[in-house]
XYZ file of N, CA, C and O in Angstrom:
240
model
N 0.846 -1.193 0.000
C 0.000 0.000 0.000
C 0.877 1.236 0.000
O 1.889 1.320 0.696
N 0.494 2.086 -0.721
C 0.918 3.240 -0.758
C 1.162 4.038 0.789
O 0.493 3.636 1.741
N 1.944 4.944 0.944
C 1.998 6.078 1.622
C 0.892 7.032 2.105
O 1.307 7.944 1.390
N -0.046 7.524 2.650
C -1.159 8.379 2.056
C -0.864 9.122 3.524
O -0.014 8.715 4.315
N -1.695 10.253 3.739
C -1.845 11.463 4.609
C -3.368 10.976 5.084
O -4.095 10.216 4.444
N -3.672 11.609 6.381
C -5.229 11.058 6.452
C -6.096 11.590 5.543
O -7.224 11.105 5.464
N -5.719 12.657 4.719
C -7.201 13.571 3.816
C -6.792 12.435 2.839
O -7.798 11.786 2.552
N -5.981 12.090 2.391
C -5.527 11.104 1.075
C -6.363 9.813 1.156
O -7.129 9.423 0.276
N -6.111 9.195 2.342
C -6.902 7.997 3.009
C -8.169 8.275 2.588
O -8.666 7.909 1.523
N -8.607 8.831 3.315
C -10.200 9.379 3.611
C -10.738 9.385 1.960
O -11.602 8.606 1.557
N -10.191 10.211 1.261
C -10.486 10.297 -0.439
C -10.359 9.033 -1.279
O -10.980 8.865 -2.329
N -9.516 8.159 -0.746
C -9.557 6.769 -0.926
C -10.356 5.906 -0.638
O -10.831 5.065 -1.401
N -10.563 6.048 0.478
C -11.999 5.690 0.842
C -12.983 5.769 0.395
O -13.635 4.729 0.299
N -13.425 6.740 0.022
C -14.843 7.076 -0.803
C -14.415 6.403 -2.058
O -15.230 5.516 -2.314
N -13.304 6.476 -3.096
C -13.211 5.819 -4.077
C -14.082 4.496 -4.229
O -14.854 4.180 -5.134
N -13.699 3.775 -2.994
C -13.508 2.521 -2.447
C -14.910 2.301 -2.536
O -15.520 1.424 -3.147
N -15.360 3.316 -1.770
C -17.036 2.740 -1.353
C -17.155 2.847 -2.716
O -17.079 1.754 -3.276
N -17.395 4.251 -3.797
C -18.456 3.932 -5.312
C -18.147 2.789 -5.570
O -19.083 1.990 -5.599
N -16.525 2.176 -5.897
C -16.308 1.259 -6.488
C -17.009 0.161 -6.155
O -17.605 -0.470 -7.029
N -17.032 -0.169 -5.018
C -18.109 -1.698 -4.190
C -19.542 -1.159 -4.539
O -20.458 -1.976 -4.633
N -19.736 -0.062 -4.700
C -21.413 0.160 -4.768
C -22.140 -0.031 -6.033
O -23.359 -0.035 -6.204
N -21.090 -0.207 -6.990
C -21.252 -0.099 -8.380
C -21.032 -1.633 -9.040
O -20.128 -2.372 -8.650
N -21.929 -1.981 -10.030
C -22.522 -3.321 -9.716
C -21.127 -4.046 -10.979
O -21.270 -5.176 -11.444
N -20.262 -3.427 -11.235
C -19.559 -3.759 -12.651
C -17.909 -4.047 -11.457
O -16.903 -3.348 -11.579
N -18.008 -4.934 -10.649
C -16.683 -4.782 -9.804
C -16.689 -7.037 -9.398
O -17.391 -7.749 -8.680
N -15.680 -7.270 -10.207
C -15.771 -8.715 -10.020
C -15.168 -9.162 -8.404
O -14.495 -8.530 -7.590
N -15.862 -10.804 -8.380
C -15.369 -10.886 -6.878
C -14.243 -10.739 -5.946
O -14.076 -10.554 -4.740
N -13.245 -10.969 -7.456
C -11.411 -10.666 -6.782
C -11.103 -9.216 -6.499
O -10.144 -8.793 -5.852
N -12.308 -8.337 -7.233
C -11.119 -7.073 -7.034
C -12.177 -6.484 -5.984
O -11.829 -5.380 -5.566
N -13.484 -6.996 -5.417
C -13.839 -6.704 -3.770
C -13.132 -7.265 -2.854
O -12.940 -6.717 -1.769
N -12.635 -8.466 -3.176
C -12.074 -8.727 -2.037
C -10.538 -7.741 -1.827
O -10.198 -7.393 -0.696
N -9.754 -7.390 -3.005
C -8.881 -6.194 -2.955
C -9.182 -5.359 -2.452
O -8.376 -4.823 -1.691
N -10.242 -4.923 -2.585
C -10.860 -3.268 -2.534
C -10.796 -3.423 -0.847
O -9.962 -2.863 -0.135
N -12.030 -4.444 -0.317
C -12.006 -4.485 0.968
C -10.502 -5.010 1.931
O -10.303 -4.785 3.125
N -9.871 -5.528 1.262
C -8.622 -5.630 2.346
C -7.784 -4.552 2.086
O -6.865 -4.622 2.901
N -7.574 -3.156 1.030
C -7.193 -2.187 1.269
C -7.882 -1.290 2.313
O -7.524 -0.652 3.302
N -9.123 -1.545 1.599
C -9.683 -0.655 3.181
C -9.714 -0.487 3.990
O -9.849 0.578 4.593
N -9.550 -1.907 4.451
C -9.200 -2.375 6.496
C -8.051 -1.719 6.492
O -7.963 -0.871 7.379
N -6.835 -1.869 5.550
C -5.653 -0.965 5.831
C -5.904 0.192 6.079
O -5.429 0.759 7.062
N -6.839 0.862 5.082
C -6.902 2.739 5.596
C -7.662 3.065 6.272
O -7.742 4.289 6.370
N -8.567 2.305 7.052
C -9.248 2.141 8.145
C -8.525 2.338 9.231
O -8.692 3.296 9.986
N -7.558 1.322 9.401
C -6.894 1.413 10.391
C -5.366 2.039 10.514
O -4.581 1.697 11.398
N -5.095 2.939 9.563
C -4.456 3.800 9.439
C -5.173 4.792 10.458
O -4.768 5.031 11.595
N -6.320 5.334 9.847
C -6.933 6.619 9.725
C -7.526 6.420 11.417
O -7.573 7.348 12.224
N -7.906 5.129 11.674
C -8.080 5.270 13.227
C -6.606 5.551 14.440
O -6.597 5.990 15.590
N -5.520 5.077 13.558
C -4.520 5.462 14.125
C -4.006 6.410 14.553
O -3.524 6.749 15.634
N -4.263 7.181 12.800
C -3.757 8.594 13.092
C -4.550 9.803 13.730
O -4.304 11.001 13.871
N -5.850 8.786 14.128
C -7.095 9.751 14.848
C -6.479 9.502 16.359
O -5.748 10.290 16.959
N -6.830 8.536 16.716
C -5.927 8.147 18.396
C -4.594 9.168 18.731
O -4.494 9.830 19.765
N -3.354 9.139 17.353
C -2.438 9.964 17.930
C -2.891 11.111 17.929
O -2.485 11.921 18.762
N -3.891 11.465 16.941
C -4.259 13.074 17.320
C -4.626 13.880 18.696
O -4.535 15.021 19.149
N -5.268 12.118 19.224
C -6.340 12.408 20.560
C -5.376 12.901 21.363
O -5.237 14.061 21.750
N -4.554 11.708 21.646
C -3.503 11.805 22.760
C -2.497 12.984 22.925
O -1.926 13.428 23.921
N -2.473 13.404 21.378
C -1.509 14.711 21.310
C -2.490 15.944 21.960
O -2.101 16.696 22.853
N -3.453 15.986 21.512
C -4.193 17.059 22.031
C -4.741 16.904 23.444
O -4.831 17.885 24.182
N -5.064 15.827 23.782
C -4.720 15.629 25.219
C -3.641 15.597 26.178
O -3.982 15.691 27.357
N -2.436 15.486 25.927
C -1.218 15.786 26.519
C -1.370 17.157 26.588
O -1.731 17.675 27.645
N -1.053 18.068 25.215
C -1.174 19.493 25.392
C -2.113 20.067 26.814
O -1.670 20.673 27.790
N -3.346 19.698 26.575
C -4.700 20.627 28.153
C -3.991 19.584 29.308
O -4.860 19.398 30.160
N -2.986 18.974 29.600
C -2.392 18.802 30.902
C -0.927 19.418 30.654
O -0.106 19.447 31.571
């Protein structure tokens, strides 16, 4: 997987969803689609958590 920023992720994401929503997508390349996603899923929850904690360290 690529490199991405969270706005990059996130825009990937939506790719992701038309692509699964759209009825012209064979069974191999959902199952691609969806195991990239869990990746930027859990990127993007990652880089949400370090956000938390950073901005919570800062108000102490």
């Amino acid at each position: 997987m690529e490199k991405f920023n969270f706005e990059e992720a996130e825009k990937r994401l939506e790719v992701i969803k038309t692509e699964l929503n759209s009825n012209n997508v064979k069974l191999d390349q959902v199952v691609s689609l969806i195991e990239e996603a869990n990746k930027l899923i859990k990127y993007s929850l990652k880089y949400l958590e370090e956000a938390k904690s950073k901005i919570s360290n800062e108000d102490n």
